[in-house]
Every structure is written in C-alpha cells, then in structure tokens.
CSV table of C-alpha atoms in Angstrom, one decimal:
chain,number,residue,atom,x,y,z
S,216,UNK,CA,108.5,-28.3,2.2
S,217,UNK,CA,106.2,-25.3,2.0
S,218,UNK,CA,106.9,-24.6,5.7
S,219,UNK,CA,110.6,-24.2,5.0
S,220,UNK,CA,109.9,-22.0,2.0
S,221,UNK,CA,107.6,-19.7,4.1
S,222,UNK,CA,110.2,-19.6,6.9
S,223,UNK,CA,112.9,-18.7,4.5
S,224,UNK,CA,110.8,-15.9,3.0
S,225,UNK,CA,110.0,-14.5,6.5
S,226,UNK,CA,113.7,-14.7,7.5
S,227,UNK,CA,114.7,-13.0,4.2
S,228,UNK,CA,112.2,-10.2,4.8
S,229,UNK,CA,113.4,-9.6,8.4
S,230,UNK,CA,117.0,-9.6,7.3
S,231,UNK,CA,116.3,-7.2,4.4
S,232,UNK,CA,114.3,-4.9,6.8
S,233,UNK,CA,117.1,-5.0,9.3
S,234,UNK,CA,119.7,-4.2,6.7
S,235,UNK,CA,117.6,-1.2,5.4
S,236,UNK,CA,117.1,0.1,8.9
S,237,UNK,CA,120.8,-0.1,9.8
S,238,UNK,CA,121.6,1.7,6.5
S,239,UNK,CA,119.1,4.4,7.4
S,240,UNK,CA,120.6,4.8,10.8
S,241,UNK,CA,124.2,4.9,9.5
S,242,UNK,CA,123.4,7.6,7.0
S,243,UNK,CA,121.0,9.4,9.5
S,244,UNK,CA,118.4,9.5,6.8
S,245,UNK,CA,115.7,10.9,9.0
S,246,UNK,CA,117.9,13.4,10.9
S,247,UNK,CA,116.7,12.1,14.2
S,248,UNK,CA,116.6,14.8,16.9
S,249,UNK,CA,117.1,17.6,14.4
S,250,UNK,CA,114.0,19.8,14.0
S,251,UNK,CA,112.6,20.3,10.5
S,252,UNK,CA,112.6,24.0,9.4
S,253,UNK,CA,109.1,25.3,8.7
S,254,UNK,CA,107.4,28.7,8.5
S,255,UNK,CA,104.3,29.2,10.6
S,256,UNK,CA,102.5,32.5,11.4
S,257,UNK,CA,101.4,32.0,15.0
S,258,UNK,CA,98.3,33.9,16.2
S,259,UNK,CA,99.2,36.3,19.0
S,260,UNK,CA,96.3,35.1,21.2
S,261,UNK,CA,97.3,31.4,20.9
S,262,UNK,CA,96.1,29.4,23.8
S,263,UNK,CA,95.0,25.8,24.6
S,264,UNK,CA,92.2,26.0,22.0
S,265,UNK,CA,93.5,24.8,18.6
S,266,UNK,CA,93.6,27.4,15.8
S,267,UNK,CA,94.1,26.7,12.1
S,268,UNK,CA,97.1,28.4,10.4
S,269,UNK,CA,99.0,27.8,7.2
S,270,UNK,CA,102.4,26.1,7.4
S,271,UNK,CA,105.0,26.3,4.7
S,272,UNK,CA,108.2,24.4,4.1
S,273,UNK,CA,110.9,26.1,2.1
S,274,UNK,CA,112.1,23.7,-0.6
S,275,UNK,CA,115.7,24.9,-0.4
S,276,UNK,CA,115.8,24.5,3.4
S,277,UNK,CA,114.2,21.1,3.1
S,278,UNK,CA,116.7,19.9,0.6
S,279,UNK,CA,119.6,21.2,2.7
S,280,UNK,CA,118.2,19.7,5.8
S,281,UNK,CA,118.0,16.2,4.4
S,282,UNK,CA,121.0,16.5,2.1
S,283,UNK,CA,119.1,15.6,-1.1
S,284,UNK,CA,121.2,15.9,-4.2
S,285,UNK,CA,119.2,14.3,-7.0
S,286,UNK,CA,118.0,17.0,-9.4
S,287,UNK,CA,114.8,15.3,-10.4
S,288,UNK,CA,113.9,14.7,-6.7
S,289,UNK,CA,114.7,18.3,-5.9
S,290,UNK,CA,112.4,19.5,-8.7
S,291,UNK,CA,109.6,17.2,-7.4
S,292,UNK,CA,110.1,18.5,-3.9
S,293,UNK,CA,109.7,22.1,-5.1
S,294,UNK,CA,106.4,21.3,-6.7
S,295,UNK,CA,105.1,19.4,-3.7
S,296,UNK,CA,106.0,22.1,-1.2
S,297,UNK,CA,104.7,24.9,-3.3
S,298,UNK,CA,101.3,24.9,-1.5
S,299,UNK,CA,101.1,25.6,2.3
S,300,UNK,CA,99.5,23.0,4.5
S,301,UNK,CA,96.7,24.0,6.9
S,302,UNK,CA,97.6,22.8,10.4
S,303,UNK,CA,96.1,23.2,13.9
S,304,UNK,CA,98.2,24.7,16.5
S,305,UNK,CA,97.7,25.1,20.3
S,306,UNK,CA,99.6,25.8,23.4
S,307,UNK,CA,99.9,22.9,25.8
S,308,UNK,CA,99.7,23.1,29.6
S,309,UNK,CA,103.5,22.8,29.7
S,310,UNK,CA,103.8,25.9,27.5
S,311,UNK,CA,104.9,24.0,24.4
S,312,UNK,CA,103.3,24.7,21.0
S,313,UNK,CA,101.7,21.6,19.5
S,314,UNK,CA,101.2,21.3,15.8
S,315,UNK,CA,98.6,18.8,14.4
S,316,UNK,CA,99.0,18.0,10.7
S,317,UNK,CA,96.0,16.6,8.9
S,318,UNK,CA,96.1,13.0,7.7
S,319,UNK,CA,95.6,14.1,4.1
S,320,UNK,CA,98.7,16.3,4.1
S,321,UNK,CA,101.4,15.2,1.7
S,322,UNK,CA,105.1,15.6,2.3
S,323,UNK,CA,108.2,14.5,0.4
S,324,UNK,CA,110.3,11.7,1.7
S,325,UNK,CA,111.7,11.2,4.3
S,326,UNK,CA,109.4,13.6,6.1
S,327,UNK,CA,106.4,11.7,4.9
S,328,UNK,CA,107.6,8.6,6.7
S,329,UNK,CA,108.8,10.6,9.8
S,330,UNK,CA,105.4,12.2,10.2
S,331,UNK,CA,103.6,8.8,10.2
S,332,UNK,CA,105.5,7.1,12.9
S,333,UNK,CA,103.1,5.6,15.5
S,334,UNK,CA,104.4,8.0,18.2
S,335,UNK,CA,103.4,10.9,16.0
S,336,UNK,CA,100.0,9.8,14.8
S,337,UNK,CA,96.8,10.3,16.7
S,338,UNK,CA,93.7,8.1,16.5
S,339,UNK,CA,92.2,10.7,14.1
S,340,UNK,CA,95.0,10.1,11.7
S,341,UNK,CA,96.6,13.5,12.4
S,342,UNK,CA,100.3,13.8,12.8
S,343,UNK,CA,101.6,15.6,15.9
S,344,UNK,CA,104.8,17.5,16.4
S,345,UNK,CA,106.2,20.2,18.6
S,346,UNK,CA,107.1,23.7,17.4
S,347,UNK,CA,110.6,24.6,18.6
S,348,UNK,CA,113.3,27.2,17.9
S,349,UNK,CA,111.0,30.2,18.3
S,350,UNK,CA,108.4,28.7,16.0
S,351,UNK,CA,110.7,28.1,13.0
S,352,UNK,CA,111.1,24.3,13.2
S,353,UNK,CA,109.1,21.1,13.9
S,354,UNK,CA,110.4,18.3,16.1
S,355,UNK,CA,109.0,14.8,15.5
S,356,UNK,CA,109.7,11.5,17.4
S,357,UNK,CA,112.9,9.7,16.3
S,358,UNK,CA,112.7,7.1,13.6
S,359,UNK,CA,114.5,3.9,14.3
S,360,UNK,CA,114.1,0.4,13.0
S,361,UNK,CA,110.9,1.4,11.1
S,362,UNK,CA,111.1,-1.4,8.4
S,363,UNK,CA,111.7,-4.1,11.0
S,364,UNK,CA,108.8,-2.8,13.2
S,365,UNK,CA,106.5,-2.6,10.2
S,366,UNK,CA,107.5,-6.1,9.0
S,367,UNK,CA,106.8,-7.6,12.4
S,368,UNK,CA,103.5,-5.7,12.7
S,369,UNK,CA,102.4,-6.8,9.3
S,370,UNK,CA,103.4,-10.4,10.1
S,371,UNK,CA,101.3,-10.3,13.3
S,372,UNK,CA,98.4,-8.8,11.5
S,373,UNK,CA,98.4,-11.5,8.8
S,374,UNK,CA,98.9,-14.2,11.4
S,375,UNK,CA,95.8,-12.9,13.2
S,376,UNK,CA,93.9,-12.9,9.9
S,377,UNK,CA,95.1,-16.4,9.1
S,378,UNK,CA,94.0,-17.8,12.5
S,379,UNK,CA,90.5,-16.3,12.0
S,380,UNK,CA,90.3,-17.5,8.5
S,381,UNK,CA,91.4,-21.0,9.5
S,382,UNK,CA,88.7,-21.2,12.2
S,383,UNK,CA,86.1,-20.0,9.7
S,384,UNK,CA,87.3,-22.6,7.2
S,385,UNK,CA,87.2,-25.4,9.7
S,386,UNK,CA,83.6,-24.7,10.4
S,387,UNK,CA,82.6,-24.6,6.8
S,388,UNK,CA,84.7,-27.7,6.0
S,389,UNK,CA,83.1,-29.6,8.9
S,390,UNK,CA,79.7,-28.7,7.6
S,391,UNK,CA,80.4,-29.8,4.0
S,392,UNK,CA,82.2,-33.0,5.1
S,393,UNK,CA,79.2,-33.8,7.3
S,394,UNK,CA,76.9,-33.3,4.3
S,395,UNK,CA,79.2,-35.4,2.2
S,396,UNK,CA,79.1,-38.1,4.8
S,397,UNK,CA,75.3,-38.0,4.8
S,398,UNK,CA,75.2,-38.2,1.0
S,399,UNK,CA,77.6,-41.2,1.2
S,400,UNK,CA,75.4,-43.0,3.7
S,401,UNK,CA,72.3,-42.3,1.6
S,402,UNK,CA,74.0,-43.7,-1.5
S,403,UNK,CA,74.1,-40.4,-3.4
S,404,UNK,CA,77.9,-40.6,-3.9
S,405,UNK,CA,77.7,-44.0,-5.5
S,406,UNK,CA,75.0,-42.7,-7.8
S,407,UNK,CA,77.2,-39.7,-8.7
S,408,UNK,CA,80.1,-41.9,-9.3
S,409,UNK,CA,78.0,-44.1,-11.7
S,410,UNK,CA,77.0,-40.9,-13.5
S,411,UNK,CA,80.6,-39.7,-13.8
S,412,UNK,CA,82.2,-43.0,-14.9
S,413,UNK,CA,80.8,-42.9,-18.5
S,414,UNK,CA,82.4,-39.4,-18.9
S,415,UNK,CA,85.7,-40.8,-17.6
S,416,UNK,CA,86.1,-43.6,-20.1
S,417,UNK,CA,87.1,-41.2,-23.0
S,418,UNK,CA,89.3,-39.2,-20.7
S,419,UNK,CA,91.2,-42.3,-19.3
S,420,UNK,CA,91.1,-44.9,-22.1
S,421,UNK,CA,94.4,-46.5,-20.9
S,422,UNK,CA,92.9,-47.3,-17.4
S,423,UNK,CA,91.0,-50.6,-17.2
S,424,UNK,CA,87.3,-50.2,-16.4
S,425,UNK,CA,87.3,-52.1,-13.1
S,426,UNK,CA,90.7,-50.8,-11.9
S,427,UNK,CA,90.7,-49.2,-8.4
S,428,UNK,CA,92.1,-46.0,-10.0
S,429,UNK,CA,88.8,-45.4,-11.7
S,430,UNK,CA,86.9,-45.4,-8.4
S,431,UNK,CA,89.5,-43.0,-6.9
S,432,UNK,CA,89.3,-40.7,-9.9
S,433,UNK,CA,85.6,-40.7,-9.8
S,434,UNK,CA,85.5,-39.8,-6.1
S,435,UNK,CA,88.2,-37.2,-6.6
S,436,UNK,CA,86.2,-35.5,-9.5
S,437,UNK,CA,83.0,-35.7,-7.4
S,438,UNK,CA,84.7,-34.0,-4.4
S,439,UNK,CA,86.1,-31.3,-6.7
S,440,UNK,CA,82.7,-30.7,-8.3
S,441,UNK,CA,81.1,-30.3,-4.9
S,442,UNK,CA,83.6,-27.7,-3.9
S,443,UNK,CA,85.4,-29.9,-1.4
S,444,UNK,CA,89.0,-29.2,-2.5
S,445,UNK,CA,90.5,-30.2,0.8
S,446,UNK,CA,88.7,-33.5,0.7
S,447,UNK,CA,89.6,-34.1,-3.0
S,448,UNK,CA,93.3,-33.8,-2.3
S,449,UNK,CA,93.9,-37.1,-0.6
S,450,UNK,CA,91.6,-38.8,-3.1
S,451,UNK,CA,93.7,-37.3,-5.9
S,452,UNK,CA,96.9,-38.6,-4.3
S,453,UNK,CA,95.4,-42.0,-3.9
S,454,UNK,CA,94.2,-42.0,-7.6
S,455,UNK,CA,97.8,-41.0,-8.7
S,456,UNK,CA,99.2,-43.9,-6.6
S,457,UNK,CA,96.8,-46.3,-8.3
S,458,UNK,CA,97.7,-45.0,-11.7
S,459,UNK,CA,101.3,-45.4,-10.9
S,460,UNK,CA,100.7,-49.2,-10.6
S,461,UNK,CA,99.7,-49.2,-14.3
S,462,UNK,CA,102.8,-47.1,-15.3
S,463,UNK,CA,105.5,-49.2,-16.9
S,464,UNK,CA,108.0,-46.3,-16.7
S,465,UNK,CA,107.9,-45.1,-13.1
S,466,UNK,CA,109.8,-41.9,-13.7
S,467,UNK,CA,107.5,-40.6,-16.5
S,468,UNK,CA,103.9,-39.5,-16.1
S,469,UNK,CA,101.3,-41.4,-18.3
S,470,UNK,CA,98.6,-39.7,-20.3
S,471,UNK,CA,96.1,-40.7,-17.6
S,472,UNK,CA,98.2,-39.0,-14.9
S,473,UNK,CA,98.5,-35.8,-17.0
S,474,UNK,CA,94.8,-35.9,-17.7
S,475,UNK,CA,94.0,-36.3,-14.0
S,476,UNK,CA,96.2,-33.4,-13.1
S,477,UNK,CA,94.5,-31.2,-15.8
S,478,UNK,CA,91.0,-32.2,-14.7
S,479,UNK,CA,91.9,-31.6,-11.0
S,480,UNK,CA,93.4,-28.2,-11.7
S,481,UNK,CA,90.5,-27.0,-13.9
S,482,UNK,CA,87.6,-28.8,-12.3
S,483,UNK,CA,84.0,-27.6,-12.8
S,484,UNK,CA,82.4,-26.4,-9.6
S,485,UNK,CA,78.8,-27.4,-9.1
S,486,UNK,CA,79.0,-25.9,-5.7
S,487,UNK,CA,81.1,-22.8,-4.9
S,488,UNK,CA,84.5,-23.8,-3.3
S,489,UNK,CA,84.7,-23.8,0.5
S,490,UNK,CA,87.6,-21.3,0.4
S,491,UNK,CA,85.5,-18.9,-1.6
S,492,UNK,CA,82.6,-19.3,0.8
S,493,UNK,CA,84.8,-18.9,3.8
S,494,UNK,CA,86.1,-15.6,2.5
S,495,UNK,CA,83.0,-14.1,0.8
S,496,UNK,CA,80.3,-15.8,2.8
S,497,UNK,CA,76.8,-16.1,1.3
S,498,UNK,CA,77.7,-13.5,-1.3
S,499,UNK,CA,79.5,-16.3,-3.1
S,500,UNK,CA,76.1,-17.8,-4.0
S,501,UNK,CA,75.4,-14.7,-6.2
S,502,UNK,CA,78.4,-15.8,-8.2
S,503,UNK,CA,77.2,-19.3,-8.7
S,504,UNK,CA,76.3,-19.0,-12.4
S,505,UNK,CA,79.6,-17.2,-13.1
S,506,UNK,CA,81.6,-19.8,-11.3
S,507,UNK,CA,79.8,-22.6,-13.1
S,508,UNK,CA,80.4,-21.0,-16.6
S,509,UNK,CA,84.1,-20.2,-15.9
S,510,UNK,CA,85.0,-23.5,-14.3
S,511,UNK,CA,83.1,-25.4,-17.1
S,512,UNK,CA,85.0,-23.5,-19.8
S,513,UNK,CA,88.3,-24.0,-18.0
S,514,UNK,CA,87.7,-27.7,-17.7
S,515,UNK,CA,86.8,-28.0,-21.4
S,516,UNK,CA,90.0,-26.1,-22.4
S,517,UNK,CA,92.1,-28.2,-20.1
S,518,UNK,CA,90.8,-31.5,-21.6
S,519,UNK,CA,91.1,-30.3,-25.2
S,520,UNK,CA,94.7,-29.1,-24.7
S,521,UNK,CA,95.7,-32.2,-22.9
S,522,UNK,CA,94.3,-34.4,-25.7
S,523,UNK,CA,96.1,-32.2,-28.3
S,524,UNK,CA,99.4,-32.5,-26.5
S,525,UNK,CA,99.0,-36.2,-26.1
S,526,UNK,CA,99.1,-36.5,-29.9
S,527,UNK,CA,102.0,-34.1,-30.5
S,528,UNK,CA,105.3,-35.7,-31.6
S,529,UNK,CA,107.6,-35.3,-28.6
S,530,UNK,CA,104.9,-35.8,-26.1
S,531,UNK,CA,103.4,-38.8,-27.8
S,532,UNK,CA,106.8,-40.5,-28.0
S,533,UNK,CA,107.3,-40.0,-24.3
S,534,UNK,CA,104.1,-41.8,-23.4
S,535,UNK,CA,105.2,-44.8,-21.1
S,536,UNK,CA,102.2,-46.8,-22.5
S,537,UNK,CA,103.4,-46.5,-26.1
S,538,UNK,CA,104.2,-49.8,-27.6
S,539,UNK,CA,107.8,-49.9,-28.7
S,540,UNK,CA,108.4,-50.2,-32.4
S,541,UNK,CA,109.9,-53.6,-33.5
S,542,UNK,CA,113.5,-53.3,-34.7
S,543,UNK,CA,113.9,-53.6,-38.4
S,544,UNK,CA,115.6,-56.8,-39.6
S,545,UNK,CA,118.4,-55.4,-41.7
S,546,UNK,CA,120.1,-58.8,-42.1
S,547,UNK,CA,117.1,-60.6,-43.5
S,548,UNK,CA,117.0,-62.5,-46.7
S,549,UNK,CA,116.4,-60.5,-49.8
C-alpha cells in the first residue's frame, strides 16, 4: 500500500511541476531570450583578465522588464536593488564581455531563479552572463521546465541517498541479527524473556500465562529493547495474531492489543535503534543515556495513558472481553 502512496505522491509532484513550468512558459515569466537591463561602468582597458566593477539594476526598468504590478513587490524590489553588486567582468577570446556574478549576490524573482540555472552557474557558485546591447543588458541562458528538472534531480539525489542508506542499514542489521542469533543459541534470549514475563502480567492480565501470545509479546518487547525494530515487526504481527485468537469480537481490538500497540510504539531502548546507528554511526553511543531516559519516560506515559483509557466509560464498554450484563427480569414476581 505504501508503494502506491509514494508512487501517487511522486506522480502528483511531477504533474504539479509540469503544470507550473507550462504556466511559466505560457506567461513568459522569465523573458527568455530578452536581455535584462543593467548599468555597468566598463573599464577602458578591459581585457581577458577579470576586473571587478559595480553593477546596478534600475528598479523601474526591472519592473517594466518583468511586467510586475504588485505594489508591495515593487517596493521590495526597490529596496533590494538599492545597493549595487560587485561583479567580475572580462573580455572573452571571441570578443564578448563576460560577467561573473558572485554566489552571495541577491536578486528579486524571477531574476534570482534565472541566474541560478545550471547553464549559468560555475563550480565556484558564481553566475555567468554575457553583456550585450553595448553594455546595457545581461543575457542569461533560457529557463525552461525548471520545476520539472529540479523535481527529477531531487528525486534522483534522494534515490541515491536511499540506496546508500539501505546498504548501510543492511550491514548493521546483519550484524545485530547475528548477535541476536548468538544470544539465542547461548540461551540469553530465554533468560531475558523470563525476566520480562513478570513485568508483562500486569500489562496483559487478560492473556493466559501459558498462551503462545505471551511468548511472542516477550520476544517482541525484547527485540524492541535491543534496538532491532525490523526484527520486532514480524514478532509483533505474530503476537497480534495470537491475541486475535483470544478476541471474542474480531472487529474490535482488545485491551491487550491496545497495550501491545502502545508498548511497541513507545518501547524503551536498551541499545540505540539500528536506524539511528545507521544514520549517525558511533556518535549515537554518545546519546545512549538520553535515549534511555526519553524512551523509558515515553514507555511509562504510554502504559499509564493506556490503563487510564481502559477504565474510561466509552472505552471500557467497548472492551470485547467485558462480560455482558444480565438482562433485568421485569416480569418477575413481586
């Protein structure tokens, strides 16, 4: 199901990006091919060696160029363009005048986006444009399908990150599963289950002591405490299946099921979770005490709230294990 949800979200993002790009193209938002009016005082001895000069953009010319009508936006543009930007200019071998805009330069939209297109950006982070019309305008590369390109690029970047993270997680999971297997063979798991069972009796009073559900719950809690969330998932599902065999009303969760869900969600972590260790590495060990305190408190709060809700009117009456009240005998003898 989650795969369909993610696929739907990705498709929606691509459709939205495509719609936005088509809208930008239809309104010619970036004025593709039309140079942006600027004011640059070129040095008379300009050659192939770059020289730094101030570049100014007239707010009125900028507003007219992009057809901006919003008064608040026009006022903000005036403030933003009040200070000239120091740029590097040089003459190329073809005789063109190249303008390099520093990465920290700030421009109003849509010029801010136009100047950061991949074709305009150097490895140094500088934006590059050509000075045309006798030095009175800048020409950038055309902006087309920017949102769609960015969405695809971000998707590929996250896919690459996810693949690397998955490989790292597989290694750590294999290590911990191996350690858990060794502990199982050595009998440590059984000992831990025996230790956990007395704690479970007050939490699951409706479950018989020797019922298979108790063993599954104990193993599930043990795996969670050891930070093996992925290993705990199938154990939790199996525990729920066993609890369902005790449920007289199959479409309603019993108190034991609700308690298991609460304990699973807010389990105390005796060992930092594998996911945290995969992301943070050994630094996660420095957070051990913090993780122990926070997860311990969350577990206590989850148990207390679950017990409170079990006794509240509407929730208590919906308990499938609640014995039905005998009907009153209204026709009895007086």
